[in-house]
XYZ file of C-alpha atoms in Angstrom:
727
model
C 131.040 87.387 139.364
C 127.752 87.704 137.230
C 129.510 90.440 134.736
C 132.140 87.304 133.824
C 128.894 85.666 133.396
C 127.416 87.876 131.360
C 130.568 88.259 128.774
C 131.655 84.170 128.750
C 129.820 83.782 125.526
C 132.499 82.883 123.927
C 133.077 80.325 126.302
C 129.942 78.134 126.128
C 130.945 75.700 123.932
C 134.077 74.418 126.434
C 131.978 71.354 127.672
C 130.525 70.771 123.660
C 131.924 67.404 122.095
C 133.508 67.768 118.873
C 130.706 66.492 116.397
C 127.761 67.888 118.283
C 126.218 71.377 118.417
C 124.607 73.471 121.403
C 121.120 73.803 120.497
C 120.993 77.614 120.828
C 117.351 78.362 120.302
C 114.184 77.122 118.641
C 111.227 78.195 117.147
C 108.394 76.855 115.376
C 106.324 77.947 112.179
C 103.389 77.484 110.209
C 102.529 77.948 106.404
C 99.330 79.248 107.284
C 98.636 82.478 109.843
C 95.801 80.639 111.346
C 98.049 78.668 113.285
C 100.514 80.362 115.441
C 103.125 78.324 115.486
C 103.857 79.830 118.978
C 100.797 77.879 120.319
C 102.591 75.038 119.228
C 106.508 75.519 121.095
C 105.206 73.582 124.429
C 105.322 70.262 121.572
C 108.915 70.340 120.645
C 110.360 68.108 122.757
C 113.835 70.211 123.122
C 114.332 73.211 124.108
C 117.873 75.394 124.689
C 119.060 76.650 127.771
C 117.071 78.545 130.315
C 117.496 82.206 129.996
C 116.753 84.995 133.300
C 113.879 87.343 131.840
C 114.134 85.471 128.380
C 117.726 87.343 127.497
C 120.170 85.713 129.490
C 121.558 82.359 129.770
C 123.518 83.037 133.239
C 122.935 79.487 133.741
C 124.766 78.044 130.949
C 127.558 81.214 131.635
C 128.143 79.662 134.933
C 128.191 75.946 135.069
C 131.117 77.172 131.226
C 133.540 79.183 134.234
C 133.492 75.950 136.096
C 136.667 73.874 135.266
C 137.281 70.898 133.761
C 139.046 69.156 137.267
C 136.110 68.062 139.169
C 137.933 67.367 142.582
C 137.802 71.271 143.523
C 134.783 72.084 144.781
C 134.944 75.508 143.248
C 134.492 73.968 139.582
C 132.190 71.142 140.918
C 129.976 74.308 142.903
C 129.623 75.769 139.286
C 128.345 73.060 137.261
C 125.525 72.632 140.404
C 124.710 76.198 140.769
C 124.755 76.156 137.175
C 123.032 74.092 133.715
C 125.264 71.662 131.390
C 124.580 72.739 127.516
C 122.118 70.681 125.618
C 123.334 69.199 122.969
C 121.025 69.155 119.703
C 119.247 65.193 119.448
C 118.621 64.507 115.608
C 116.375 61.903 116.971
C 114.283 64.094 119.685
C 113.736 66.380 116.815
C 112.272 63.588 114.161
C 110.106 62.660 117.655
C 109.453 66.047 118.003
C 108.407 66.026 114.634
C 105.851 63.202 114.965
C 104.570 64.865 117.782
C 103.400 68.464 116.694
C 101.798 66.564 113.442
C 99.925 64.139 116.065
C 98.727 67.659 117.031
C 97.636 68.950 113.849
C 95.538 65.197 113.574
C 93.736 66.646 116.453
C 93.058 69.975 115.270
C 91.440 68.443 111.934
C 94.507 68.946 110.098
C 94.563 65.434 109.525
C 96.913 65.412 106.488
C 99.309 67.832 108.331
C 103.118 66.800 108.412
C 105.961 68.802 110.651
C 109.372 68.766 109.214
C 112.742 70.627 110.590
C 116.148 72.874 109.419
C 119.052 73.193 110.939
C 120.788 77.338 111.093
C 124.543 76.388 112.237
C 126.442 79.330 113.894
C 129.279 80.176 115.566
C 131.194 78.179 118.262
C 128.742 74.716 117.549
C 125.707 76.598 118.152
C 122.773 75.697 115.878
C 119.337 77.301 115.317
C 116.519 75.009 115.048
C 113.350 75.701 112.854
C 110.241 73.457 112.924
C 108.510 74.124 109.918
C 104.139 72.698 110.344
C 102.264 71.534 106.855
C 98.662 71.655 108.133
C 97.169 71.153 104.791
C 93.212 71.219 104.688
C 91.208 70.508 107.811
C 88.248 68.620 107.913
C 84.856 69.274 109.317
C 82.011 66.643 110.663
C 79.993 65.687 107.485
C 77.999 63.422 109.852
C 77.665 61.532 113.178
C 75.785 58.389 114.095
C 75.044 57.341 117.787
C 75.244 52.922 117.743
C 73.827 52.216 121.072
C 73.669 48.645 121.645
C 72.598 48.781 125.503
C 68.804 49.193 124.956
C 68.798 50.371 128.583
C 71.564 53.338 128.069
C 69.620 54.063 125.001
C 66.564 54.818 126.261
C 68.474 56.932 129.160
C 70.500 58.995 126.673
C 67.331 59.701 124.251
C 65.279 60.707 127.756
C 68.069 63.076 129.476
C 68.675 64.678 125.475
C 71.841 65.296 123.593
C 73.162 69.576 125.153
C 75.626 71.738 122.403
C 78.219 69.563 121.446
C 81.591 70.168 119.200
C 80.894 67.671 117.101
C 78.154 68.365 114.981
C 77.446 68.323 112.045
C 79.712 71.287 109.326
C 82.247 71.653 112.966
C 85.340 71.224 112.268
C 87.084 67.698 113.482
C 88.597 67.671 116.856
C 89.977 64.567 118.493
C 89.479 66.522 121.907
C 85.551 66.842 120.873
C 85.457 63.349 120.669
C 86.927 62.999 123.466
C 84.899 65.388 125.107
C 81.536 63.664 123.844
C 82.760 60.498 125.280
C 83.604 62.104 128.848
C 80.188 63.502 128.809
C 78.333 59.854 128.009
C 79.794 58.799 130.763
C 78.823 61.228 133.439
C 75.628 61.342 132.381
C 75.547 57.528 132.640
C 77.531 57.599 136.575
C 75.263 59.975 137.393
C 72.358 58.323 137.061
C 73.395 54.456 138.383
C 75.643 52.893 135.905
C 78.166 52.134 138.335
C 80.735 50.278 136.585
C 80.393 51.635 133.556
C 83.351 54.152 132.340
C 84.452 55.821 128.985
C 86.076 52.393 127.317
C 83.375 51.302 126.434
C 82.435 53.784 123.566
C 84.931 54.536 120.611
C 84.073 56.040 117.318
C 85.338 55.577 113.785
C 85.854 57.737 111.007
C 84.905 57.874 107.763
C 86.748 60.039 104.819
C 85.918 59.770 101.097
C 88.109 61.052 98.101
C 88.826 64.338 97.182
C 86.226 65.392 100.357
C 86.695 66.861 103.775
C 84.627 65.828 105.391
C 84.209 63.042 108.293
C 81.656 60.861 108.782
C 81.754 59.619 112.083
C 79.924 57.448 113.963
C 80.037 56.865 117.635
C 79.747 52.769 119.016
C 78.253 52.367 123.374
C 79.306 48.709 123.679
C 77.391 46.244 125.813
C 79.360 45.458 129.224
C 81.770 42.811 129.382
C 83.635 42.228 132.456
C 86.831 40.760 130.886
C 88.032 40.056 127.721
C 86.763 36.267 127.379
C 82.753 37.409 129.039
C 79.877 37.511 127.375
C 78.499 40.579 126.677
C 75.537 41.414 128.848
C 73.238 44.637 128.867
C 75.055 47.356 131.429
C 73.737 47.407 135.122
C 72.053 50.040 136.475
C 72.183 50.543 140.771
C 70.082 51.533 143.425
C 71.555 53.185 146.629
C 70.981 50.487 149.352
C 72.124 51.310 153.439
C 74.035 54.098 153.898
C 76.275 53.281 157.420
C 79.147 55.631 159.164
C 82.223 53.728 160.954
C 85.349 55.212 162.677
C 88.944 54.787 161.060
C 92.446 55.011 161.590
C 93.344 55.889 165.497
C 89.947 56.656 166.869
C 87.098 54.032 168.055
C 84.296 56.484 167.558
C 82.900 59.342 165.153
C 82.989 62.485 167.150
C 80.113 64.026 164.990
C 75.904 64.358 165.720
C 74.540 61.523 163.352
C 72.142 64.745 161.912
C 75.789 66.144 160.870
C 76.967 63.160 159.058
C 73.549 62.487 156.950
C 73.705 66.461 156.333
C 76.797 66.130 154.418
C 75.926 63.354 152.638
C 74.477 63.318 149.344
C 74.351 59.350 149.174
C 70.682 58.596 149.630
C 69.495 55.469 150.290
C 66.590 54.522 147.093
C 68.503 57.189 144.778
C 70.088 56.272 141.443
C 73.967 56.242 142.288
C 75.629 59.621 141.305
C 78.844 59.485 141.033
C 78.788 63.805 141.217
C 77.287 63.742 144.771
C 79.881 60.706 145.803
C 81.968 63.510 144.964
C 80.172 66.442 146.430
C 80.464 63.636 149.760
C 84.043 63.495 149.690
C 83.923 67.467 149.214
C 81.943 68.283 151.932
C 83.667 65.969 154.572
C 86.558 66.923 153.324
C 85.570 71.149 154.302
C 85.372 69.963 157.860
C 88.501 70.449 160.193
C 87.795 67.678 162.678
C 87.822 65.307 159.540
C 91.117 64.160 158.874
C 90.043 62.426 155.801
C 87.258 59.997 154.321
C 87.241 56.650 152.956
C 83.779 56.030 150.862
C 83.062 52.197 149.930
C 80.129 50.421 147.997
C 79.316 47.269 148.278
C 77.009 44.708 145.663
C 74.595 42.911 147.631
C 74.173 39.696 145.619
C 72.015 38.846 142.561
C 70.917 42.366 142.800
C 70.874 46.061 141.297
C 71.551 47.332 145.338
C 74.524 48.942 146.071
C 75.305 49.477 150.059
C 77.815 52.492 150.818
C 79.971 52.223 153.848
C 81.635 55.384 155.250
C 84.432 55.732 157.204
C 85.657 59.109 159.193
C 88.890 59.757 160.649
C 88.476 62.210 163.118
C 92.195 64.915 163.650
C 92.192 65.894 167.490
C 89.973 68.120 168.611
C 92.179 70.683 170.482
C 95.056 72.810 169.802
C 97.245 75.371 170.776
C 99.915 77.567 168.463
C 102.171 79.962 169.050
C 103.463 82.831 166.500
C 106.043 85.002 166.829
C 106.745 87.800 164.580
C 108.875 90.643 163.754
C 107.353 94.077 162.292
C 108.490 97.100 160.238
C 106.203 99.994 160.063
C 107.562 103.014 158.107
C 111.170 102.021 159.251
C 110.031 101.623 163.268
C 111.268 98.579 164.083
C 109.301 96.040 166.829
C 108.094 92.699 168.398
C 104.742 90.862 168.570
C 103.887 87.393 169.880
C 100.162 85.126 169.231
C 98.620 82.233 171.313
C 96.012 80.603 169.284
C 93.643 78.041 171.434
C 91.011 75.782 168.627
C 88.692 74.024 169.340
C 87.489 72.030 165.674
C 84.435 70.606 166.810
C 82.952 73.037 169.825
C 79.520 72.046 169.369
C 80.055 68.215 167.757
C 78.939 69.398 164.644
C 82.655 70.335 163.184
C 82.160 73.823 164.649
C 85.090 75.737 164.985
C 86.064 77.696 167.683
C 88.852 79.834 167.986
C 90.773 82.322 170.456
C 93.756 84.381 169.975
C 95.884 87.229 171.982
C 98.226 88.911 170.702
C 100.444 91.365 171.876
C 102.578 94.035 170.295
C 105.622 96.124 170.715
C 107.935 99.121 168.390
C 109.842 101.532 169.461
C 109.137 104.797 167.388
C 111.599 107.158 166.628
C 111.152 110.730 165.016
C 108.724 112.304 167.726
C 109.413 115.088 169.820
C 108.134 116.597 172.566
C 106.041 113.446 174.004
C 106.645 111.225 177.083
C 106.639 107.970 175.716
C 108.136 107.018 173.140
C 107.147 103.631 172.137
C 103.776 101.329 170.645
C 102.260 98.850 172.218
C 99.172 96.849 171.388
C 96.939 94.228 172.669
C 93.997 92.490 170.727
C 92.052 89.150 172.074
C 89.807 87.927 168.841
C 86.673 85.213 168.933
C 85.643 83.406 166.257
C 82.512 80.918 165.931
C 82.566 78.897 161.862
C 79.934 76.876 161.711
C 80.097 75.062 158.421
C 76.614 75.139 157.178
C 74.308 77.387 156.227
C 72.256 79.388 158.647
C 69.531 81.592 157.402
C 65.889 81.380 158.781
C 63.512 80.154 156.399
C 65.233 78.263 154.493
C 64.754 74.554 153.413
C 66.387 71.417 155.039
C 67.224 70.717 151.289
C 68.622 73.908 150.102
C 70.751 74.112 153.748
C 71.981 70.339 152.921
C 73.279 71.110 149.471
C 75.253 74.276 150.424
C 78.808 74.415 150.608
C 78.636 77.731 152.588
C 79.686 79.011 156.312
C 78.621 80.858 158.498
C 81.104 82.751 160.790
C 80.932 84.493 164.202
C 84.007 87.004 165.649
C 84.117 88.993 167.795
C 87.028 91.075 168.750
C 88.620 93.992 171.236
C 92.410 95.628 170.345
C 93.623 97.987 172.232
C 96.670 100.201 170.602
C 98.414 102.779 173.149
C 100.810 104.911 171.054
C 102.739 108.105 172.527
C 100.125 110.593 170.246
C 96.688 108.878 171.590
C 94.834 105.451 173.003
C 92.808 104.113 171.085
C 90.174 101.018 171.579
C 87.976 98.884 168.733
C 86.080 96.927 169.222
C 84.626 94.788 166.190
C 81.635 92.304 165.890
C 80.960 90.391 162.665
C 78.350 87.655 160.985
C 79.667 86.684 157.551
C 79.147 84.043 155.047
C 81.760 82.673 153.502
C 81.690 79.637 150.337
C 83.043 78.796 146.961
C 81.365 77.722 143.566
C 81.503 73.953 142.119
C 84.440 74.121 140.281
C 86.349 75.864 142.933
C 87.724 79.360 141.347
C 85.262 81.368 142.637
C 84.860 81.923 146.166
C 82.217 84.793 147.546
C 82.034 86.347 151.205
C 79.189 88.533 152.470
C 79.672 90.061 155.292
C 75.673 90.589 156.582
C 76.763 93.095 159.981
C 80.269 94.414 160.434
C 79.857 96.375 163.736
C 82.981 98.620 164.165
C 83.723 100.484 167.873
C 86.647 103.089 168.371
C 86.608 105.025 171.126
C 89.399 107.083 172.267
C 89.979 107.704 175.982
C 93.521 109.277 175.564
C 95.312 111.922 173.279
C 98.454 113.845 173.895
C 97.740 117.121 175.396
C 101.142 118.313 173.193
C 99.389 115.807 170.044
C 95.824 118.073 170.968
C 97.098 121.555 171.378
C 99.629 121.774 167.682
C 96.912 119.138 165.403
C 93.463 119.582 166.903
C 92.847 122.443 168.978
C 95.313 125.222 166.994
C 92.620 127.469 164.285
C 95.302 127.749 162.470
C 96.975 124.492 162.099
C 93.179 122.934 162.313
C 93.298 119.429 160.349
C 89.131 118.338 159.795
C 90.739 114.724 158.079
C 93.072 114.425 161.046
C 90.096 115.160 163.627
C 87.571 113.517 162.288
C 90.138 110.332 162.692
C 90.394 111.116 166.687
C 86.788 110.805 167.685
C 84.673 108.678 168.682
C 82.611 105.840 165.807
C 80.500 103.663 165.307
C 80.738 101.739 161.821
C 78.373 99.470 160.418
C 79.545 97.403 157.145
C 77.929 95.410 154.851
C 79.791 94.318 152.362
C 79.932 91.293 149.553
C 82.925 90.626 147.904
C 84.020 87.979 144.514
C 87.055 86.555 144.125
C 87.764 83.995 140.698
C 91.299 82.404 139.566
C 91.918 79.790 136.930
C 95.835 80.195 137.146
C 96.013 82.511 134.518
C 93.484 86.049 135.634
C 92.545 86.865 138.557
C 89.660 89.262 139.768
C 88.869 90.241 143.235
C 85.767 92.826 143.565
C 84.810 93.886 147.104
C 81.911 96.464 147.462
C 80.747 97.581 150.810
C 78.589 100.641 152.215
C 78.199 101.386 156.373
C 75.735 103.849 157.630
C 72.642 103.754 155.606
C 69.926 101.146 158.361
C 71.330 103.992 161.097
C 70.522 107.022 158.639
C 67.637 105.596 157.520
C 65.961 104.780 161.324
C 67.334 107.739 162.115
C 65.028 110.760 159.624
C 62.418 108.202 160.297
C 62.414 108.320 164.065
C 63.151 112.293 163.949
C 66.589 112.031 165.496
C 68.549 114.673 166.617
C 71.937 115.417 165.239
C 75.662 116.947 167.022
C 76.534 120.258 166.166
C 78.288 119.391 163.057
C 75.146 118.362 162.232
C 75.558 114.196 162.290
C 72.984 111.830 163.524
C 74.174 110.584 166.520
C 74.074 106.353 168.015
C 74.536 106.346 171.911
C 75.082 110.124 171.174
C 78.273 108.542 169.045
C 78.217 109.848 165.251
C 78.434 106.816 162.913
C 79.680 106.392 159.479
C 78.015 106.628 156.357
C 80.006 106.095 152.728
C 79.977 103.357 149.983
C 83.667 101.657 148.881
C 84.589 99.360 145.978
C 87.236 97.818 144.851
C 88.255 96.128 141.540
C 91.183 94.085 141.109
C 92.516 92.316 138.054
C 95.487 90.169 137.101
C 96.917 88.351 133.831
C 99.298 85.655 133.489
C 101.392 85.821 130.295
C 103.286 81.756 130.418
C 106.500 83.325 128.229
C 108.307 79.572 128.792
C 109.015 77.222 131.772
C 110.875 79.690 133.448
C 109.382 83.335 132.766
C 106.362 84.637 132.706
C 104.934 88.261 132.673
C 102.187 89.581 135.059
C 100.020 92.762 134.175
C 98.143 93.628 137.605
C 95.647 96.730 137.266
C 93.721 98.054 140.758
C 90.833 100.492 141.215
C 89.806 101.202 144.407
C 86.725 104.594 145.248
C 84.873 104.733 148.789
C 83.123 108.335 148.723
C 81.630 109.171 152.114
C 78.179 110.885 152.459
C 74.954 112.105 154.282
C 76.654 112.056 158.268
C 80.076 111.638 156.764
C 81.501 114.304 154.714
C 85.049 112.411 155.377
C 86.099 108.759 154.820
C 87.229 106.607 158.545
C 90.990 106.125 158.088
C 90.596 102.716 158.186
C 89.044 102.663 154.849
C 91.141 105.522 153.061
C 93.419 104.382 150.666
C 97.594 104.871 150.422
C 99.752 104.552 148.110
C 103.284 103.719 147.743
C 104.796 100.131 149.409
C 105.713 96.556 148.946
C 102.079 95.726 146.994
C 101.820 98.777 145.098
C 103.827 101.798 143.650
C 107.430 100.264 144.468
C 109.531 103.715 144.744
C 107.861 104.980 147.441
C 108.242 104.124 150.910
C 104.461 103.024 152.219
C 101.791 105.670 152.933
C 104.379 107.954 151.079
C 103.115 108.546 147.537
C 99.993 111.327 146.664
C 96.766 112.197 147.031
C 97.634 113.551 143.633
C 100.768 115.991 142.963
C 100.728 116.676 147.241
C 103.692 116.796 149.013
C 103.989 115.965 152.418
C 105.855 118.594 155.386
C 105.038 117.582 158.088
C 106.180 114.318 159.409
C 104.184 113.941 162.460
C 100.639 113.377 160.487
C 101.789 112.838 156.850
C 100.433 109.188 157.376
C 96.906 110.767 157.559
C 97.381 113.609 154.857
C 98.595 111.134 152.044
C 95.523 108.620 151.997
C 92.839 109.214 149.611
C 89.052 107.901 148.435
C 90.367 106.730 145.575
C 93.140 104.912 144.289
C 94.564 103.566 141.068
C 97.476 100.451 140.158
C 98.601 99.720 137.438
C 101.772 96.724 137.258
C 103.436 95.011 134.880
C 106.717 91.949 136.217
C 108.560 89.823 134.526
C 109.279 87.467 136.521
C 112.426 84.846 136.530
C 113.737 81.278 137.734
C 117.399 82.110 138.447
C 118.242 79.047 140.161
C 117.726 76.572 143.745
C 114.444 78.346 144.953
C 115.701 82.312 143.751
C 113.183 83.205 141.157
C 113.821 87.418 139.993
C 111.809 89.754 138.886
C 111.801 93.639 136.180
C 108.906 95.614 137.482
C 107.323 98.928 136.464
C 104.937 100.728 138.417
C 102.106 103.577 138.053
C 99.625 105.116 140.025
C 98.546 106.913 142.933
C 95.645 107.725 144.862
C 93.109 110.884 145.202
C 90.964 112.737 146.840
C 86.663 113.182 145.908
C 86.591 116.761 148.203
C 88.933 119.048 147.824
C 90.630 119.247 151.337
C 92.854 122.235 152.580
C 95.608 119.972 154.312
C 95.680 118.255 151.238
C 96.408 120.751 148.326
C 96.175 119.254 144.831
C 95.350 116.151 145.793
C 91.147 115.778 144.484
C 90.423 114.217 140.890
C 89.793 115.907 138.302
C 89.755 114.101 134.988
C 91.432 117.001 132.848
C 94.741 117.205 135.269
C 94.693 113.081 137.106
C 96.577 111.382 134.117
C 99.216 113.892 134.802
C 99.518 113.078 138.466
C 100.509 109.819 137.599
C 103.447 108.546 139.541
C 105.717 105.852 138.298
C 108.871 103.626 139.222
C 110.418 100.958 138.111
C 113.306 97.998 139.514
C 114.698 94.742 140.286
C 113.103 91.336 142.862
C 114.440 89.008 144.013
C 112.006 86.486 145.731
C 112.861 83.125 147.857
C 110.195 80.464 146.935
C 110.643 77.849 149.623
C 106.705 75.877 148.236
C 104.935 77.621 152.104
C 105.376 80.767 151.728
C 107.914 83.113 150.061
C 109.924 86.039 150.711
C 110.208 88.899 148.624
C 113.155 91.657 148.264
C 111.863 94.888 146.112
C 114.077 97.953 145.178
C 112.776 100.376 143.431
C 113.803 103.589 142.243
C 111.247 106.808 141.625
C 111.136 107.301 137.800
C 108.366 110.066 136.961
C 107.182 111.679 140.525
C 103.942 114.058 140.761
C 104.737 115.581 144.521
C 108.092 118.071 142.444
C 110.115 121.009 142.860
C 112.247 121.295 140.404
C 112.567 119.444 137.019
C 114.748 117.117 137.864
C 112.770 115.625 140.762
C 109.490 115.171 138.254
C 111.590 113.692 135.872
C 113.547 111.190 138.143
C 113.967 108.345 135.868
C 116.362 111.350 133.369
C 117.672 112.517 136.886
C 118.522 109.800 139.671
C 118.740 110.344 142.917
C 119.586 106.871 144.585
C 119.407 108.705 148.751
C 116.186 110.746 146.778
C 114.730 107.872 144.777
C 115.224 104.905 146.327
C 112.843 102.598 148.360
C 113.908 99.192 149.914
C 110.595 96.891 150.497
C 110.857 93.486 152.366
C 107.622 91.431 152.122
C 106.438 87.240 152.218
C 104.194 86.942 149.481
C 103.846 87.771 145.921
C 102.774 91.594 145.672
C 99.818 90.575 143.027
């Protein structure tokens, strides 16, 4: 089917009527280098049929496979799945030229024009090339402000004029004209001018013959309520009373008055401020007990006072949810389920309290010599989230204007494996907040305490891997001892839809180490300081992640991703705790390898039982390039190339070839390639990735090393199923 669609180019004109032409492709070219024609393509109204991966017109080919008899089911289905031919329309081409000229005018090329030319090909096809003729670019000659309202003129003079894109000598831009209108409108709206809007501001322009300078005059009109009303001065308003009432299905507001006031930035006696109005909406929107907020202002007769009424509609306080799961850990299948109770208003201050109970079971394969072959896990997690910043000694006004939330969490996790039983107790206090734009978010882990307890280890596992002197694995042994991890961390994320950046830095054990040294604490047999006779981990760790999207057209994008992580154990630790070590391979890493199947360095695992420990490291590098394309319905495709690996910072006998060395690491970077299918259901994405090894740093022969030239499906293929995009 696919081969037929790819090769059916000769039949794509089957549904093109006589006298019409199939729009094959469009291009925009400019007379000057300063203007990139590709930036203008979005303004062209009519584009050719969509292409898979910017190369193949599969949707058009699918449509062309249909017969003309629409009574047949197969013909209707092929037309529904495919895409009907785009026929060249000269009217839309002329309108596109007008749009392109208007865009150039807005950029300062006020005499710019555009036209198009056609190139006819075989099979009733035509290519359209739009030509941009910008002409000279104009600059701002002078800028005069004509403000007819004395009160507004006085306020703007008092506030001052910040840097503007309209200053003399800059290139003329219609966008900057609108920015200046918005800037002045924001100033006035935030200083009491409730009824002011940017339509009261307009510009007039004047150009001299033979000059490329434009003299601008900004006119700010007086207030006029209607077209037939007289002009008056703009009225400046102060806030009067602020009242709250319940709306919706409830007859009372379930929040304390102090909480309502804390989240209201509209203050009696202050000038009306549109920015504080939006912040008030945002703050109430953060409270999960609040369904929606409706804020109304009422003008007192014959005065400049606005009374504010805030209507609060609330959600249900209590909820219970049940969530089943399917699990797949390195091929071991299982099931899990969680039951969660949440109270959205536990102290009548929009505090969220939740308790989550989770159970999981997996049937483990490939283990021999153990009594039990199953994995069981039970966990209990409780969270209490305060929608405010709980920090002593901060002023009330600072806390009131902060958007941070404070979180206390406590959890207990019980794991029973055939090789060991493990218990993890965690307690944490965190702060989270976003910046005003909503593009940046921050997280501060002020205290994150983890106590790991190993109540039982199988005699078989202990004898073969922990106690046998000839086979003793220090990394393995370290991770099967009781341990304290006391973490302090800070994280930041940024996403503007094109660039995404994540950063996280954490450290552990420094405070305990300092106290131990100061108080003259004793060391254990391994030279480690202890807390309650249990060694604590000491390390520093940093993770940095960057993603950039190149949007090719409406259906195709190229995404680049780079991830770097470094963790260094020191002081009380010579080895990182297992939970803090890096691994490579899997659905979000180098996809030619299975989870934890790559590295460190050129290390090649030989014991499948403990390779999940040995194939970990202290440093990780991921480089990914993925071409994403919309196919049809809710299905997207991807072609990807991945590169990366992990390394250790120290040399360990159990991981030969795994240490990072500056003059060798680049030779140990693994490379994979593959295809992916995504089902985008809007609220979640199901992802299937099919990866193949290209360059394998852990090899026994040249064929294994350069697998791209000697592919072996059974050796080099890896399949991944995941929810969500890889980056």
